[in-house]
XYZ file of C-alpha atoms in Angstrom:
679
model
C 25.749 -33.244 4.635
C 25.110 -33.262 0.792
C 25.444 -29.842 -0.971
C 23.718 -28.317 -4.237
C 23.424 -25.736 -6.142
C 20.272 -23.664 -6.447
C 20.226 -21.036 -8.995
C 24.214 -21.142 -8.565
C 24.346 -21.134 -4.637
C 25.399 -23.869 -2.667
C 22.654 -25.228 0.039
C 23.437 -28.234 2.636
C 20.373 -29.830 3.226
C 19.646 -33.215 5.273
C 19.179 -36.609 3.503
C 15.467 -37.309 2.443
C 14.717 -33.600 1.336
C 12.995 -32.772 -2.003
C 13.753 -30.453 -4.540
C 10.964 -28.352 -2.959
C 12.423 -28.109 0.256
C 16.317 -27.520 -1.190
C 14.896 -24.645 -2.762
C 13.027 -23.075 -0.066
C 16.270 -23.471 1.879
C 17.393 -21.083 -0.259
C 15.123 -18.430 -0.006
C 13.433 -19.242 -3.425
C 9.465 -19.119 -3.306
C 8.041 -22.439 -5.413
C 4.701 -21.932 -6.144
C 2.315 -24.848 -5.010
C -1.219 -25.974 -4.975
C -1.420 -29.973 -3.985
C 2.009 -29.822 -1.960
C 1.170 -29.081 1.561
C 4.241 -29.897 4.556
C 2.221 -31.706 6.895
C 0.374 -34.070 4.150
C 1.996 -36.997 1.705
C 3.146 -36.068 -1.455
C 1.029 -35.846 -4.271
C 2.248 -34.385 -7.365
C -0.926 -33.672 -8.923
C -0.967 -29.847 -9.860
C 2.639 -29.547 -11.511
C 2.632 -26.478 -10.517
C 5.794 -26.528 -8.471
C 8.134 -27.017 -11.779
C 11.641 -26.671 -11.736
C 14.907 -27.225 -13.693
C 17.510 -29.682 -12.482
C 21.031 -30.714 -13.739
C 21.796 -33.495 -14.447
C 18.433 -34.594 -15.638
C 16.546 -34.571 -18.577
C 16.307 -31.323 -20.550
C 12.448 -30.755 -19.027
C 10.607 -29.421 -16.233
C 10.126 -31.184 -13.279
C 7.606 -31.411 -10.263
C 10.115 -30.108 -7.267
C 7.708 -31.801 -4.173
C 8.116 -35.194 -5.599
C 11.526 -35.375 -6.879
C 14.475 -36.124 -4.057
C 16.889 -33.995 -3.693
C 20.949 -35.329 -4.365
C 24.280 -34.268 -3.726
C 25.443 -32.246 -6.468
C 21.906 -31.059 -8.216
C 21.639 -28.035 -9.714
C 18.285 -26.656 -9.703
C 17.019 -23.577 -11.308
C 13.977 -21.931 -10.494
C 13.877 -19.032 -12.525
C 15.001 -20.182 -16.209
C 12.811 -19.625 -19.003
C 11.915 -22.816 -19.347
C 10.368 -23.023 -15.890
C 8.736 -19.662 -16.366
C 7.149 -21.152 -19.747
C 6.284 -24.293 -17.962
C 4.532 -22.353 -14.988
C 2.376 -20.280 -17.125
C 1.067 -22.963 -19.003
C 0.031 -24.768 -15.823
C -1.688 -22.008 -14.465
C -3.669 -21.601 -18.255
C -4.836 -25.262 -17.947
C -5.601 -24.978 -14.213
C -8.067 -21.986 -15.184
C -9.546 -23.422 -18.319
C -12.842 -24.426 -15.820
C -12.398 -22.422 -13.059
C -14.790 -19.277 -12.985
C -14.476 -16.592 -12.941
C -16.754 -15.434 -9.199
C -14.077 -13.874 -7.621
C -16.426 -11.357 -6.615
C -18.577 -13.257 -4.736
C -16.565 -15.914 -3.140
C -15.577 -16.036 0.054
C -11.942 -17.051 -0.164
C -10.955 -13.663 -2.192
C -8.473 -11.869 -0.829
C -7.068 -15.169 0.945
C -6.970 -17.224 -2.199
C -3.899 -18.983 -3.287
C -4.946 -19.514 -7.076
C -5.451 -15.144 -7.397
C -1.476 -14.976 -5.607
C -0.379 -17.660 -7.946
C -2.166 -16.472 -11.396
C -0.963 -12.870 -10.565
C 2.839 -14.227 -9.805
C 3.380 -16.931 -12.335
C 0.296 -16.970 -14.754
C -0.388 -15.422 -18.365
C -2.067 -12.166 -18.729
C -4.521 -14.266 -21.444
C -5.912 -17.773 -22.459
C -5.579 -19.414 -25.326
C -8.645 -21.753 -24.590
C -12.356 -20.572 -25.938
C -14.526 -23.643 -24.756
C -17.078 -24.002 -22.867
C -16.206 -24.421 -18.877
C -16.978 -27.525 -16.906
C -19.669 -27.496 -14.276
C -19.879 -29.532 -11.376
C -22.777 -30.066 -8.702
C -22.054 -29.052 -5.498
C -21.872 -31.486 -2.806
C -23.152 -31.763 1.343
C -20.158 -32.218 3.777
C -22.535 -31.123 6.605
C -23.853 -28.006 8.302
C -19.684 -26.304 8.373
C -18.079 -26.576 4.503
C -20.034 -24.597 1.948
C -18.594 -26.715 -1.413
C -18.541 -24.490 -4.668
C -16.924 -27.671 -6.560
C -16.425 -26.140 -10.057
C -14.110 -23.953 -8.350
C -12.121 -27.405 -7.728
C -8.579 -28.034 -9.354
C -7.962 -31.584 -7.699
C -4.902 -30.581 -5.408
C -6.856 -33.501 -2.657
C -5.484 -31.741 -0.280
C -8.971 -32.341 1.523
C -8.858 -36.043 0.944
C -5.387 -36.673 2.272
C -6.417 -34.551 5.149
C -9.077 -36.254 6.434
C -7.708 -39.832 5.467
C -4.096 -39.403 6.980
C -4.530 -36.846 9.833
C -8.413 -36.647 10.760
C -8.215 -40.431 10.586
C -11.883 -40.956 8.707
C -11.941 -41.923 4.714
C -15.090 -39.341 4.252
C -13.778 -37.147 1.454
C -12.401 -38.919 -2.253
C -11.807 -38.485 -5.568
C -14.174 -40.404 -8.324
C -14.122 -40.770 -11.585
C -11.291 -40.313 -14.395
C -9.974 -37.769 -16.791
C -12.461 -34.823 -17.263
C -15.533 -36.183 -15.107
C -12.668 -36.464 -11.689
C -14.997 -34.719 -8.513
C -14.198 -34.469 -4.926
C -17.162 -35.552 -2.885
C -18.094 -37.567 0.094
C -18.810 -40.739 -0.204
C -22.788 -41.803 0.211
C -23.243 -37.906 0.070
C -22.643 -37.860 3.865
C -21.844 -34.991 5.990
C -18.213 -35.237 7.085
C -17.822 -36.043 10.965
C -14.319 -35.781 12.115
C -13.989 -33.127 15.134
C -11.442 -32.085 12.961
C -13.471 -31.668 9.552
C -13.299 -27.851 9.016
C -9.407 -27.545 8.691
C -10.380 -28.898 5.163
C -11.668 -25.052 4.771
C -8.074 -23.861 5.484
C -6.447 -26.455 3.395
C -8.292 -25.312 0.301
C -5.869 -23.361 -2.054
C -8.944 -21.997 -4.205
C -12.656 -21.419 -3.242
C -14.290 -24.883 -3.600
C -14.573 -25.572 0.022
C -15.261 -22.239 2.359
C -16.637 -21.576 5.890
C -20.698 -22.086 5.445
C -21.444 -20.472 8.824
C -19.421 -17.692 7.478
C -20.429 -17.144 4.507
C -20.708 -13.753 2.741
C -20.357 -11.780 6.379
C -17.072 -10.082 5.984
C -13.935 -9.740 3.624
C -10.665 -10.206 5.094
C -9.333 -6.785 4.625
C -12.291 -5.178 7.371
C -11.595 -7.790 9.833
C -9.123 -6.434 13.072
C -6.885 -10.042 13.610
C -5.919 -10.767 17.316
C -3.948 -13.366 17.959
C -4.961 -15.407 20.962
C -5.007 -19.014 22.346
C -8.370 -21.403 22.571
C -10.448 -22.430 25.586
C -12.774 -25.121 24.099
C -10.317 -27.734 25.445
C -6.783 -27.808 27.482
C -4.611 -28.055 24.954
C -4.481 -24.559 24.698
C -4.193 -23.945 20.678
C -3.215 -20.999 19.282
C -5.557 -19.178 17.218
C -6.236 -16.343 15.276
C -9.603 -14.663 16.135
C -10.812 -12.099 13.557
C -13.550 -9.730 14.469
C -15.380 -6.606 13.015
C -16.742 -3.975 15.474
C -17.920 -5.746 18.416
C -18.370 -8.886 17.049
C -16.347 -12.084 16.628
C -16.612 -13.586 12.885
C -14.678 -16.125 13.171
C -11.579 -17.874 14.560
C -8.600 -19.462 12.967
C -5.405 -21.352 13.979
C -1.936 -20.174 13.976
C 1.164 -22.389 13.703
C 2.779 -23.667 17.208
C 4.489 -26.833 16.416
C 4.902 -27.223 20.089
C 0.843 -27.545 20.844
C -1.567 -27.841 17.743
C 0.871 -27.562 14.601
C -1.291 -25.747 12.824
C -4.911 -27.539 13.227
C -8.070 -26.519 15.343
C -10.817 -28.484 16.235
C -14.384 -27.799 14.647
C -15.457 -26.480 18.248
C -12.927 -24.222 18.797
C -13.460 -22.887 15.248
C -17.341 -22.274 15.163
C -18.347 -22.223 18.494
C -17.809 -18.002 18.102
C -21.149 -17.600 17.059
C -22.092 -18.437 20.820
C -20.413 -15.647 22.394
C -23.216 -12.962 20.962
C -25.961 -15.246 21.984
C -27.397 -15.445 25.118
C -24.778 -13.014 26.910
C -25.147 -11.334 30.305
C -24.807 -7.879 29.649
C -26.100 -6.106 32.947
C -26.234 -6.838 36.626
C -29.119 -9.138 37.792
C -30.842 -9.662 41.155
C -34.040 -12.288 41.804
C -36.831 -10.223 43.297
C -39.810 -13.000 44.088
C -38.431 -15.221 42.008
C -37.735 -13.648 38.905
C -34.157 -11.793 37.963
C -34.637 -8.217 37.752
C -32.137 -5.769 35.856
C -30.093 -3.452 38.802
C -26.824 -1.483 39.035
C -24.150 -2.333 39.953
C -23.669 -0.783 43.314
C -27.080 -2.628 44.051
C -25.707 -5.790 42.903
C -22.546 -5.031 45.069
C -24.177 -4.134 47.994
C -26.781 -7.020 48.382
C -23.567 -9.742 47.904
C -21.278 -8.088 50.343
C -24.464 -8.219 52.645
C -25.385 -11.843 52.650
C -21.374 -12.337 52.750
C -20.677 -10.547 55.721
C -23.769 -11.757 57.570
C -23.043 -15.479 56.865
C -20.375 -17.555 58.803
C -17.172 -18.077 57.188
C -17.338 -21.960 57.219
C -20.803 -21.541 55.425
C -19.439 -19.629 52.640
C -17.693 -20.815 49.222
C -16.520 -20.242 45.760
C -16.077 -22.654 42.699
C -14.185 -21.832 39.467
C -15.146 -22.637 36.264
C -13.267 -24.301 33.604
C -12.986 -21.616 30.905
C -11.074 -18.814 34.099
C -8.686 -16.943 33.361
C -5.317 -17.169 35.606
C -6.034 -13.573 36.706
C -9.726 -13.927 37.702
C -9.205 -16.917 39.564
C -6.371 -15.363 41.638
C -8.473 -12.734 42.604
C -10.749 -14.663 43.662
C -8.811 -17.004 45.782
C -7.174 -13.466 47.218
C -10.734 -11.945 48.339
C -11.948 -14.944 50.207
C -8.660 -16.209 51.489
C -8.656 -12.745 52.949
C -11.856 -13.191 54.758
C -10.770 -16.431 56.054
C -13.137 -18.731 53.772
C -11.729 -22.200 53.499
C -14.489 -23.565 50.882
C -12.523 -23.281 47.531
C -11.967 -25.518 44.436
C -11.836 -25.327 40.963
C -12.301 -28.884 40.293
C -16.135 -28.774 38.780
C -15.941 -32.466 38.135
C -14.781 -33.667 41.708
C -11.166 -35.010 40.183
C -8.896 -36.072 42.915
C -5.618 -33.571 41.837
C -4.126 -31.128 43.564
C -2.348 -32.787 46.464
C 0.722 -34.133 44.933
C 3.556 -32.490 43.268
C 2.865 -30.276 40.367
C 4.426 -32.973 38.117
C 0.897 -35.188 38.998
C -1.413 -33.138 37.407
C 0.669 -32.304 34.258
C 0.743 -34.004 30.629
C 4.710 -34.073 31.280
C 6.080 -35.579 28.158
C 4.762 -32.921 26.654
C 2.329 -32.699 23.787
C 5.199 -32.546 21.258
C 6.691 -35.401 23.130
C 4.140 -37.834 22.021
C 6.286 -37.796 18.650
C 9.105 -39.860 20.534
C 6.730 -41.920 22.942
C 7.151 -45.708 21.456
C 4.021 -47.294 24.150
C 0.876 -45.377 24.940
C -1.275 -46.437 27.303
C -4.807 -44.391 27.442
C -6.565 -44.875 30.982
C -10.171 -43.599 31.227
C -10.257 -41.082 27.864
C -11.377 -40.589 24.846
C -8.483 -38.240 23.631
C -10.858 -38.167 20.091
C -13.664 -36.080 21.797
C -11.222 -34.734 24.573
C -8.550 -33.504 22.736
C -8.934 -33.960 19.076
C -5.470 -32.078 18.230
C -3.971 -34.413 20.298
C -5.388 -37.270 18.912
C -4.196 -36.479 15.156
C -1.193 -36.490 16.768
C -1.067 -40.053 18.535
C -2.676 -40.863 15.385
C 0.611 -39.548 13.122
C 2.712 -41.456 15.330
C 0.792 -44.799 15.069
C 0.861 -44.367 11.256
C 5.039 -44.262 11.901
C 4.666 -47.962 13.443
C 6.232 -46.885 15.974
C 3.134 -46.741 18.610
C 2.018 -49.401 20.623
C -1.339 -48.287 21.741
C -3.188 -49.724 24.735
C -6.925 -48.601 25.865
C -8.354 -49.018 29.457
C -11.799 -47.762 29.607
C -14.546 -46.642 27.202
C -13.947 -49.002 23.568
C -14.183 -46.159 20.875
C -13.295 -45.345 17.054
C -10.114 -43.429 17.799
C -8.998 -43.228 14.198
C -6.128 -46.004 15.178
C -5.804 -49.338 15.947
C -5.194 -50.189 19.554
C -5.436 -53.464 21.934
C -8.202 -53.146 24.260
C -7.293 -54.116 27.495
C -10.741 -53.637 29.819
C -13.353 -51.252 30.686
C -12.372 -50.640 34.245
C -9.906 -50.330 37.251
C -9.423 -54.341 36.762
C -7.543 -54.119 33.951
C -4.659 -51.915 35.213
C -3.919 -54.673 37.801
C -4.244 -57.462 35.355
C -2.179 -55.446 32.776
C 0.866 -55.068 35.683
C 0.640 -59.052 35.765
C 1.502 -59.052 32.765
C 5.329 -57.887 33.063
C 7.043 -54.908 32.195
C 6.876 -53.093 29.014
C 9.943 -53.822 26.257
C 10.033 -50.224 25.140
C 12.222 -46.850 25.859
C 9.760 -44.670 26.005
C 6.414 -45.560 27.380
C 3.376 -43.392 28.685
C 0.437 -43.270 30.353
C -2.458 -40.860 29.329
C -4.741 -40.524 32.057
C -8.206 -39.070 31.886
C -10.952 -36.925 33.546
C -12.630 -40.388 33.294
C -10.653 -42.244 35.482
C -9.781 -39.204 37.936
C -13.662 -37.840 38.850
C -15.102 -40.673 40.296
C -15.556 -40.661 44.182
C -12.937 -42.935 44.361
C -10.695 -41.017 41.922
C -7.777 -41.031 44.787
C -7.735 -44.852 44.982
C -7.770 -45.144 41.144
C -5.106 -42.204 41.103
C -3.239 -44.259 43.419
C -3.524 -47.436 41.504
C -2.351 -46.132 38.465
C 0.422 -44.486 39.899
C 1.662 -47.992 41.435
C 1.107 -49.460 37.805
C 2.898 -46.637 36.148
C 5.764 -46.957 38.630
C 5.901 -50.677 37.854
C 6.280 -50.555 34.561
C 8.775 -47.990 34.505
C 6.412 -45.139 32.807
C 9.047 -42.543 34.760
C 12.822 -42.992 34.167
C 15.797 -40.959 33.544
C 15.204 -39.008 30.938
C 11.848 -39.463 30.184
C 8.595 -38.892 31.910
C 5.539 -40.616 30.589
C 2.936 -39.404 33.457
C 0.327 -37.480 31.211
C -2.919 -36.313 32.922
C -5.074 -35.332 29.833
C -7.574 -32.379 31.340
C -10.752 -31.507 29.427
C -10.835 -27.679 31.249
C -8.586 -24.861 30.057
C -8.499 -23.070 33.459
C -8.362 -26.414 35.203
C -4.154 -26.264 35.674
C -4.118 -22.974 36.790
C -6.563 -23.471 39.185
C -4.481 -26.164 40.719
C -1.262 -24.661 39.979
C -2.098 -21.429 41.767
C -3.626 -23.636 45.057
C -7.477 -23.286 44.164
C -8.529 -25.999 46.111
C -10.062 -26.716 49.948
C -8.433 -25.552 52.669
C -8.158 -27.240 55.848
C -11.621 -28.633 56.798
C -12.788 -27.171 53.475
C -15.386 -28.783 50.942
C -15.454 -29.865 47.300
C -17.160 -28.258 44.789
C -19.663 -31.465 45.163
C -20.103 -31.182 48.371
C -20.569 -27.348 48.462
C -23.974 -27.805 46.348
C -25.544 -30.245 48.590
C -28.741 -28.714 50.431
C -27.811 -27.282 53.503
C -24.095 -27.169 52.909
C -23.449 -23.269 52.525
C -25.033 -20.275 53.122
C -23.322 -18.402 50.597
C -22.205 -19.700 47.211
C -20.052 -17.863 44.584
C -19.990 -18.829 40.952
C -17.073 -18.180 39.114
C -18.510 -19.122 35.556
C -19.626 -22.520 37.033
C -22.077 -24.147 34.754
C -21.660 -27.589 34.768
C -22.430 -28.547 38.204
C -25.642 -29.884 39.689
C -27.220 -26.801 40.781
C -31.089 -27.848 41.537
C -30.049 -29.161 45.077
C -28.269 -26.013 46.829
C -30.522 -23.797 49.120
C -27.612 -21.309 49.468
C -27.729 -17.507 48.301
C -25.764 -17.778 44.795
C -23.776 -15.465 43.348
C -22.534 -15.718 39.494
C -20.106 -14.272 37.985
C -19.830 -15.500 34.159
C -21.253 -14.672 30.616
C -23.933 -16.686 29.683
C -27.443 -17.438 30.427
C -26.415 -21.203 30.966
C -26.865 -23.500 34.302
C -25.259 -20.945 36.419
C -27.028 -18.152 35.838
C -30.559 -19.742 35.705
C -29.961 -20.518 39.669
C -28.499 -17.442 40.743
C -29.977 -14.843 43.281
C -27.398 -12.124 41.590
C -25.694 -11.985 38.181
C -22.234 -9.990 37.728
C -22.126 -9.905 34.448
C -18.294 -10.849 33.366
C -16.124 -11.153 30.546
C -15.276 -14.065 27.817
C -12.340 -15.393 26.618
C -12.422 -12.996 23.797
C -12.885 -9.980 25.627
C -10.282 -9.766 28.003
C -6.469 -10.114 27.940
C -5.450 -13.156 30.524
C -3.217 -16.038 30.990
C -4.158 -19.194 30.359
C -2.539 -22.672 31.595
C -2.685 -25.856 28.853
C -2.595 -29.326 30.221
C 1.007 -29.635 29.575
C 1.455 -26.834 32.278
C 2.444 -24.198 29.756
C 1.598 -20.619 30.600
C -0.042 -18.869 27.502
C -0.908 -15.131 26.948
C -4.950 -14.671 25.510
C -5.649 -11.263 24.252
C -8.971 -9.116 23.762
C -9.968 -9.139 20.476
C -13.617 -7.229 21.388
C -14.710 -5.456 24.311
C -17.268 -6.902 27.001
C -21.221 -6.566 26.033
C -23.019 -3.877 27.481
C -22.378 -3.519 31.087
C -20.026 -6.472 31.552
C -16.704 -5.929 33.329
C -13.639 -8.014 32.949
C -13.534 -10.421 36.220
C -10.893 -9.518 37.913
C -12.231 -5.870 38.094
C -15.555 -7.092 39.254
C -13.739 -8.706 42.079
C -11.800 -5.724 42.834
C -15.044 -3.718 42.865
C -16.779 -6.582 45.452
C -13.498 -6.352 47.597
C -14.207 -3.001 48.639
C -17.963 -3.558 49.532
C -16.442 -6.443 51.790
C -13.662 -4.292 53.668
C -11.090 -6.527 52.569
C -9.675 -4.597 49.546
C -7.495 -6.602 46.903
C -3.931 -4.994 46.838
C -3.998 -4.081 42.901
C -5.627 -2.013 41.230
C -4.347 -2.738 36.880
C -3.625 -5.906 35.373
C 0.101 -5.206 35.773
C -0.708 -5.319 39.103
C -2.589 -8.510 39.651
C -0.317 -10.461 37.291
C 2.524 -8.840 39.172
C 1.242 -10.545 42.558
C 0.295 -13.707 40.625
C 4.255 -14.217 39.388
C 5.328 -13.125 43.056
C 3.184 -15.965 44.648
C 3.641 -18.638 42.008
C 6.565 -18.070 40.105
C 5.288 -20.673 37.467
C 2.797 -18.251 35.826
C 6.104 -15.941 34.609
C 7.405 -18.716 32.227
C 5.212 -17.805 29.700
C 5.177 -20.524 26.409
C 7.169 -22.754 28.342
C 6.300 -26.416 28.667
C 8.264 -27.449 32.227
C 7.896 -31.474 30.697
C 10.417 -30.457 28.183
C 13.092 -31.139 30.940
C 12.046 -34.158 32.404
C 11.687 -34.254 36.338
C 11.657 -37.157 38.854
C 8.116 -37.851 39.949
C 7.469 -40.736 43.031
C 4.714 -42.296 41.664
C 3.877 -44.294 44.436
C 3.075 -41.339 46.562
C 0.144 -40.308 44.376
C -3.522 -40.835 45.504
C -4.675 -42.125 48.664
C -5.191 -45.152 49.655
C -9.165 -46.759 49.688
C -11.530 -48.971 48.159
C -11.450 -49.218 44.267
C -15.051 -49.476 42.502
C -15.513 -52.018 39.730
C -17.612 -49.500 37.773
C -16.073 -48.466 33.867
C -13.923 -45.830 33.196
C -16.185 -43.420 30.790
C -14.761 -39.960 29.362
C -16.676 -37.016 30.803
C -17.334 -35.786 27.214
C -20.636 -37.084 25.911
C -21.562 -34.262 23.543
C -18.658 -33.172 21.882
C -20.197 -29.971 20.432
C -21.774 -28.589 23.874
C -19.172 -29.075 26.135
C -19.487 -25.638 27.757
C -22.030 -22.760 27.992
C -20.328 -20.544 24.912
C -20.381 -23.998 22.592
C -24.071 -24.471 23.985
C -25.130 -21.261 22.899
C -23.875 -21.455 19.391
C -26.546 -22.144 16.891
C -23.453 -23.928 14.273
C -22.498 -26.385 17.356
C -26.443 -27.242 18.240
C -26.493 -28.289 14.451
C -23.861 -30.433 14.816
C -24.807 -31.892 17.753
C -28.184 -32.710 16.432
C -26.365 -34.052 13.011
C -23.811 -36.420 15.326
C -26.647 -37.250 17.974
C -28.974 -38.451 14.735
C -26.631 -40.312 13.377
C -25.584 -42.183 16.277
C -29.319 -43.043 17.199
C -29.401 -44.261 13.365
C -26.464 -46.713 14.049
C -28.029 -47.905 17.323
């Protein structure tokens, strides 16, 4: 490996690294505004100046200068110090002195670097330039007079998000960052530009003037808005969650999150269920916990076992599903299901419902077939990873299903199952690491089991699973789905699936654990709803047991690749609401079937003992490729000719938290309006 000197210290580095990267390997801090590790190099701000020998006797931009063998890099010479002070002086010529009212205050790179690397006075007394504000939609607030033209936002939207909606116009003193045609930024990842902006030019519109960073309690957790399990930080003040920010996790979300993950948090405090309720003469009335438990226990004990059912929702933690499973199985109930959408998974080996290449493994794939999925809506962060691999020129993409704008080019092969057979007939894929990305739109149909078998046979014929590589990838849309399948939350012998349980006359008692995506209008069962929001499940319920949302309880979640992740409590449940597993533990005593755990640690101990995979925290099983007999997946049956359709129709309104969010409602209305105008 080549060696360079950084302030007199020898440093080994890899070919292709820049001077800035080599300096940071040596532990030297290099100030920067425009440079970002995940974006292309622009060299706009010139704040990263260093002295390099051999070379011209002047400061050079380290972010754009390739490192070379034998270089001597000096980051702290008088020349470098004076140059950085001059650059900072130029940057502050037009920057307004409005830090007291700027939401970036306390988290501002410009503030920090002006203190660390700037002068204590300016030599300019000209009038400051002012720039008109720009409209970027309901999420991004602009104060463009603060902008220093680093172009991070432009590069992110163009390169990562894949939509050219922000750009740089004019020249010289008149340069401005703006959206084209003054339209809203419509990418599902748009608000990441707020984190990227090193000044207060782009800030969060819903969060504006709500709090200062030092007022907030910061809790590291995981996201439940999709099945990726993005690493997030929940910032709360008192009982209220004020914002959600991304944490860096290169294996899952890198440092990006979707707009829904970031902004649905205002729905956490709206339309909340905060006390037990019982339906009396057609109307829900407040009740005590003991009254609610007594009524539920009486109805369950009066019903026959085959007339009782329980369904788990999409946002549930593993502990609540385990408690539900243990309780109803101890009673002898076989009607259990965690698959609201009717997906035909859960009967085969664990690898049959996982994203086996791992999310990071997409960076190694050289061919990707997307079947019945729209990753831009179902997993925007994953879609950005696919786009990056495609931009490298090393990924061939095909699509069977909806023809949608994914942000990258693909070969469209057809709309439905017929296209799978036609594709196989064309012959084997001449690639080393081919992968299938199978969406719920292909597996959630009535013929889902037959479609699964068809896709499995196609994957086997094309060598998707081979020595050292498993490209069988199922993309889930629900944060709770893999955890439920892992613990066997599926119908027992002769048990009914979720859709059959909600049919008229099917059951006498139906227990809903956060279920809001099913059509409950036909069921005439006695419905018990344990959940958080006044959504579909609560509207149909005869008894409501108020639970805790994902920010109000510690819990384990398993993402689409099988990675077990730990969520933490940031605030306490609202009103009389309790953590879900404690409600089920109390209910079990009224039913005479007391659950064998009194604390969360005891519950987790039983979970780990019964299902050891839950004890493998932050381990992605696909990192060690496993064999999978694709020919045994699914079941034989007639495959319909209906086209595949993604289950996500409105990206911003996919769960009760998002539907309660005012911000998500604004985004959904804007998206629907633009879609209608385009049609």
